[in-house]
PDB file of C-alpha atoms in Angstrom:
ATOM      1  CA  UNK A  30      18.289 -18.320   0.164  1.00 69.00           C
ATOM      2  CA  UNK A  31      19.604 -14.849   0.967  1.00 78.00           C
ATOM      3  CA  UNK A  32      17.989 -12.194   3.151  1.00 82.00           C
ATOM      4  CA  UNK A  33      16.131  -9.524   1.225  1.00 88.00           C
ATOM      5  CA  UNK A  34      16.382  -5.755   0.971  1.00 91.00           C
ATOM      6  CA  UNK A  35      13.693  -3.273   2.021  1.00 93.00           C
ATOM      7  CA  UNK A  36      13.811   0.492   1.682  1.00 93.00           C
ATOM      8  CA  UNK A  37      11.233   3.233   2.110  1.00 94.00           C
ATOM      9  CA  UNK A  38      11.705   6.123  -0.288  1.00 92.00           C
ATOM     10  CA  UNK A  39       9.866   9.438  -0.005  1.00 92.00           C
ATOM     11  CA  UNK A  40       9.114  10.679  -3.508  1.00 90.00           C
ATOM     12  CA  UNK A  41       6.442  13.131  -4.692  1.00 86.00           C
ATOM     13  CA  UNK A  42       5.055  13.425  -1.152  1.00 87.00           C
ATOM     14  CA  UNK A  43       4.402   9.678  -0.958  1.00 89.00           C
ATOM     15  CA  UNK A  44       6.251   6.855   0.781  1.00 92.00           C
ATOM     16  CA  UNK A  45       7.245   4.077  -1.618  1.00 93.00           C
ATOM     17  CA  UNK A  46       8.448   0.728  -0.293  1.00 94.00           C
ATOM     18  CA  UNK A  47      11.007  -1.086  -2.449  1.00 95.00           C
ATOM     19  CA  UNK A  48      11.419  -4.774  -1.603  1.00 95.00           C
ATOM     20  CA  UNK A  49      13.747  -7.348  -3.137  1.00 95.00           C
ATOM     21  CA  UNK A  50      13.794 -11.000  -2.140  1.00 95.00           C
ATOM     22  CA  UNK A  51      15.240 -14.331  -3.174  1.00 93.00           C
ATOM     23  CA  UNK A  52      12.636 -17.068  -3.633  1.00 91.00           C
ATOM     24  CA  UNK A  53      15.199 -19.795  -2.975  1.00 90.00           C
ATOM     25  CA  UNK A  54      16.602 -22.611  -5.063  1.00 89.00           C
ATOM     26  CA  UNK A  55      13.210 -24.367  -5.345  1.00 91.00           C
ATOM     27  CA  UNK A  56      11.917 -21.343  -7.250  1.00 92.00           C
ATOM     28  CA  UNK A  57      15.099 -19.553  -8.415  1.00 93.00           C
ATOM     29  CA  UNK A  58      13.800 -16.033  -8.873  1.00 94.00           C
ATOM     30  CA  UNK A  59      14.854 -12.711  -7.459  1.00 94.00           C
ATOM     31  CA  UNK A  60      11.740 -10.568  -7.226  1.00 94.00           C
ATOM     32  CA  UNK A  61      11.617  -6.831  -6.585  1.00 95.00           C
ATOM     33  CA  UNK A  62       8.439  -4.820  -6.027  1.00 95.00           C
ATOM     34  CA  UNK A  63       7.655  -1.155  -5.531  1.00 94.00           C
ATOM     35  CA  UNK A  64       4.672  -0.618  -3.242  1.00 94.00           C
ATOM     36  CA  UNK A  65       2.765   2.563  -2.499  1.00 91.00           C
ATOM     37  CA  UNK A  66      -0.237   2.563  -0.205  1.00 87.00           C
ATOM     38  CA  UNK A  67      -0.311  -1.241  -0.234  1.00 86.00           C
ATOM     39  CA  UNK A  68      -0.445  -1.395  -4.036  1.00 90.00           C
ATOM     40  CA  UNK A  69       2.292  -2.814  -6.242  1.00 92.00           C
ATOM     41  CA  UNK A  70       3.153  -0.327  -8.984  1.00 92.00           C
ATOM     42  CA  UNK A  71       6.184  -2.138 -10.427  1.00 93.00           C
ATOM     43  CA  UNK A  72       7.748  -5.600 -10.361  1.00 94.00           C
ATOM     44  CA  UNK A  73      10.995  -6.963 -11.733  1.00 95.00           C
ATOM     45  CA  UNK A  74      11.923 -10.661 -11.755  1.00 95.00           C
ATOM     46  CA  UNK A  75      15.269 -12.255 -12.519  1.00 94.00           C
ATOM     47  CA  UNK A  76      15.597 -16.007 -13.048  1.00 94.00           C
ATOM     48  CA  UNK A  77      18.851 -17.423 -11.722  1.00 93.00           C
ATOM     49  CA  UNK A  78      18.347 -21.117 -12.510  1.00 93.00           C
ATOM     50  CA  UNK A  79      21.519 -20.945 -14.631  1.00 94.00           C
ATOM     51  CA  UNK A  80      23.536 -20.302 -11.429  1.00 92.00           C
ATOM     52  CA  UNK A  81      22.244 -23.327  -9.494  1.00 92.00           C
ATOM     53  CA  UNK A  82      25.020 -25.676  -8.464  1.00 90.00           C
ATOM     54  CA  UNK A  83      27.786 -23.060  -8.588  1.00 90.00           C
ATOM     55  CA  UNK A  84      30.057 -22.850  -5.549  1.00 89.00           C
ATOM     56  CA  UNK A  85      29.935 -19.067  -5.237  1.00 87.00           C
ATOM     57  CA  UNK A  86      26.198 -18.710  -5.932  1.00 90.00           C
ATOM     58  CA  UNK A  87      25.552 -16.688  -2.743  1.00 89.00           C
ATOM     59  CA  UNK A  88      27.985 -13.923  -3.669  1.00 90.00           C
ATOM     60  CA  UNK A  89      26.669 -13.753  -7.242  1.00 92.00           C
ATOM     61  CA  UNK A  90      23.068 -13.647  -6.016  1.00 92.00           C
ATOM     62  CA  UNK A  91      23.851 -10.854  -3.579  1.00 92.00           C
ATOM     63  CA  UNK A  92      25.287  -8.728  -6.407  1.00 92.00           C
ATOM     64  CA  UNK A  93      22.271  -9.440  -8.646  1.00 93.00           C
ATOM     65  CA  UNK A  94      19.859  -8.605  -5.804  1.00 93.00           C
ATOM     66  CA  UNK A  95      21.650  -5.359  -4.929  1.00 94.00           C
ATOM     67  CA  UNK A  96      21.775  -4.235  -8.576  1.00 94.00           C
ATOM     68  CA  UNK A  97      18.116  -5.072  -9.199  1.00 94.00           C
ATOM     69  CA  UNK A  98      17.056  -3.302  -5.978  1.00 94.00           C
ATOM     70  CA  UNK A  99      19.109  -0.192  -6.826  1.00 94.00           C
ATOM     71  CA  UNK A 100      17.784  -0.196 -10.394  1.00 94.00           C
ATOM     72  CA  UNK A 101      14.171  -0.045  -9.208  1.00 94.00           C
ATOM     73  CA  UNK A 102      14.980   2.740  -6.731  1.00 93.00           C
ATOM     74  CA  UNK A 103      16.730   4.687  -9.516  1.00 94.00           C
ATOM     75  CA  UNK A 104      13.786   4.130 -11.881  1.00 94.00           C
ATOM     76  CA  UNK A 105      11.422   5.423  -9.191  1.00 93.00           C
ATOM     77  CA  UNK A 106      13.311   8.604  -8.326  1.00 92.00           C
ATOM     78  CA  UNK A 107      14.068   9.455 -11.962  1.00 93.00           C
ATOM     79  CA  UNK A 108      10.352   9.445 -12.801  1.00 92.00           C
ATOM     80  CA  UNK A 109       9.978   6.197 -14.753  1.00 93.00           C
ATOM     81  CA  UNK A 110       6.723   5.405 -12.898  1.00 90.00           C
ATOM     82  CA  UNK A 111       5.349   8.970 -12.759  1.00 91.00           C
ATOM     83  CA  UNK A 112       2.664   8.158 -15.344  1.00 89.00           C
ATOM     84  CA  UNK A 113       1.260   5.334 -13.187  1.00 87.00           C
ATOM     85  CA  UNK A 114      -2.229   6.402 -11.993  1.00 85.00           C
ATOM     86  CA  UNK A 115      -1.392   5.877  -8.324  1.00 84.00           C
ATOM     87  CA  UNK A 116       1.836   7.879  -8.563  1.00 84.00           C
ATOM     88  CA  UNK A 117       0.374  10.693 -10.671  1.00 81.00           C
ATOM     89  CA  UNK A 118      -2.768  10.976  -8.560  1.00 77.00           C
ATOM     90  CA  UNK A 119      -5.029  10.273 -11.557  1.00 69.00           C
ATOM     91  CA  UNK A 120      -6.569   7.301  -9.751  1.00 60.00           C
ATOM     92  CA  UNK A 121      -7.632   9.514  -6.853  1.00 55.00           C
ATOM     93  CA  UNK A 122      -9.038  12.155  -9.201  1.00 48.00           C
ATOM     94  CA  UNK A 123     -11.104   9.598 -11.122  1.00 49.00           C
ATOM     95  CA  UNK A 124     -12.428   8.084  -7.859  1.00 51.00           C
ATOM     96  CA  UNK A 125     -13.488  11.535  -6.621  1.00 51.00           C
ATOM     97  CA  UNK A 126     -15.186  12.277  -9.950  1.00 52.00           C
ATOM     98  CA  UNK A 127     -17.105   8.984  -9.796  1.00 51.00           C
ATOM     99  CA  UNK A 128     -18.126   9.682  -6.205  1.00 51.00           C
ATOM    100  CA  UNK A 129     -19.433  13.137  -7.155  1.00 48.00           C
ATOM    101  CA  UNK A 130     -21.464  11.636  -9.991  1.00 50.00           C
ATOM    102  CA  UNK A 131     -22.958   9.053  -7.604  1.00 49.00           C
ATOM    103  CA  UNK A 132     -24.117  11.670  -5.077  1.00 47.00           C
ATOM    104  CA  UNK A 133     -27.783  12.576  -5.402  1.00 47.00           C
ATOM    105  CA  UNK A 134     -28.777  16.068  -4.312  1.00 45.00           C
ATOM    106  CA  UNK A 135     -32.100  17.161  -2.909  1.00 46.00           C
ATOM    107  CA  UNK A 136     -33.730  20.575  -2.910  1.00 49.00           C
ATOM    108  CA  UNK A 137     -35.583  19.917   0.355  1.00 48.00           C
ATOM    109  CA  UNK A 138     -33.745  21.326   3.383  1.00 50.00           C
ATOM    110  CA  UNK A 139     -32.935  18.869   6.148  1.00 51.00           C
ATOM    111  CA  UNK A 140     -33.396  19.997   9.740  1.00 55.00           C
ATOM    112  CA  UNK A 141     -30.541  18.707  11.848  1.00 51.00           C
ATOM    113  CA  UNK A 142     -30.594  19.583  15.549  1.00 57.00           C
ATOM    114  CA  UNK A 143     -27.545  21.549  16.680  1.00 57.00           C
ATOM    115  CA  UNK A 144     -25.208  19.888  19.169  1.00 57.00           C
ATOM    116  CA  UNK A 145     -22.638  21.319  21.483  1.00 58.00           C
ATOM    117  CA  UNK A 146     -19.445  20.202  19.763  1.00 55.00           C
ATOM    118  CA  UNK A 147     -16.076  20.283  21.507  1.00 55.00           C
ATOM    119  CA  UNK A 148     -13.076  21.566  19.562  1.00 55.00           C
ATOM    120  CA  UNK A 149     -11.122  18.829  17.774  1.00 53.00           C
ATOM    121  CA  UNK A 150      -7.981  19.290  19.888  1.00 51.00           C
ATOM    122  CA  UNK A 151      -9.795  18.696  23.174  1.00 52.00           C
ATOM    123  CA  UNK A 152     -11.373  15.431  21.942  1.00 52.00           C
ATOM    124  CA  UNK A 153      -8.212  13.756  20.736  1.00 50.00           C
ATOM    125  CA  UNK A 154      -6.419  11.328  23.035  1.00 53.00           C
ATOM    126  CA  UNK A 155      -3.393  11.217  20.757  1.00 52.00           C
ATOM    127  CA  UNK A 156      -0.543  13.639  20.469  1.00 53.00           C
ATOM    128  CA  UNK A 157       0.669  14.588  16.990  1.00 53.00           C
ATOM    129  CA  UNK A 158       4.099  13.385  15.958  1.00 50.00           C
ATOM    130  CA  UNK A 159       6.549  16.265  15.973  1.00 50.00           C
ATOM    131  CA  UNK A 160       8.229  17.005  12.677  1.00 50.00           C
ATOM    132  CA  UNK A 161      11.513  17.048  14.627  1.00 51.00           C
ATOM    133  CA  UNK A 162      11.014  13.558  16.092  1.00 49.00           C
ATOM    134  CA  UNK A 163      12.886  10.427  15.030  1.00 51.00           C
ATOM    135  CA  UNK A 164       9.713   8.969  13.501  1.00 49.00           C
ATOM    136  CA  UNK A 165      10.299   6.199  10.961  1.00 49.00           C
ATOM    137  CA  UNK A 166       7.947   4.317   8.697  1.00 49.00           C
ATOM    138  CA  UNK A 167       7.169   0.773   9.830  1.00 50.00           C
ATOM    139  CA  UNK A 168       9.396  -1.834   8.181  1.00 52.00           C
ATOM    140  CA  UNK A 169      12.109   0.613   7.199  1.00 52.00           C
ATOM    141  CA  UNK A 170      14.934  -1.673   8.291  1.00 53.00           C
ATOM    142  CA  UNK A 171      13.139  -5.012   7.956  1.00 54.00           C
ATOM    143  CA  UNK A 172      15.247  -7.778   6.467  1.00 57.00           C
ATOM    144  CA  UNK A 173      13.805 -11.239   6.081  1.00 60.00           C
ATOM    145  CA  UNK A 174      15.327 -14.524   5.179  1.00 66.00           C
ATOM    146  CA  UNK A 175      12.014 -16.051   4.080  1.00 69.00           C
ATOM    147  CA  UNK A 176       9.865 -15.138   1.129  1.00 73.00           C
ATOM    148  CA  UNK A 177       6.378 -13.874   1.861  1.00 75.00           C
ATOM    149  CA  UNK A 178       4.961 -17.075   0.356  1.00 75.00           C
ATOM    150  CA  UNK A 179       6.976 -19.209   2.768  1.00 75.00           C
ATOM    151  CA  UNK A 180       5.995 -17.063   5.755  1.00 74.00           C
ATOM    152  CA  UNK A 181       2.310 -17.426   4.846  1.00 76.00           C
ATOM    153  CA  UNK A 182       2.602 -21.182   4.310  1.00 80.00           C
ATOM    154  CA  UNK A 183       4.376 -21.610   7.652  1.00 80.00           C
ATOM    155  CA  UNK A 184       1.707 -19.508   9.374  1.00 76.00           C
ATOM    156  CA  UNK A 185      -1.100 -21.555   7.813  1.00 81.00           C
ATOM    157  CA  UNK A 186       0.525 -24.848   8.814  1.00 83.00           C
ATOM    158  CA  UNK A 187       1.073 -23.680  12.395  1.00 83.00           C
ATOM    159  CA  UNK A 188      -2.478 -22.363  12.770  1.00 80.00           C
ATOM    160  CA  UNK A 189      -4.581 -25.227  11.404  1.00 73.00           C
TER     161      UNK A 189
END
């Protein structure tokens, strides 16, 4: 099994995570996903069972993985997934519309006592990240040699 590839791509004011991994010879698939906000918007799978047993399988797999990973990145930045509701923002618009329809209004005024409210800046214990900082998105350079399934199985076995 080869280590995978992970890249974060900023596109249309969103961070997309492109991940490619080898499932290993027990399940000979190379799987690539594009995530945004924790949701998978695209997946590509390549079966490599026909390569099992070859001497130079690792080098061939690396080329296949790189090409598949690059292909998904290219598809993303050339707009292939722009019509997806999460990418286009249609999902957010429909959620907001549903929320507005669910809100009941009343004509009776509500008396809420006034409070002395401090300005937002004085309440915050956190400093904003400067736009000039070296801030990176978590997992930007993460490379794993295990599939997510194997990591979860190992975790479950160790924590019985």
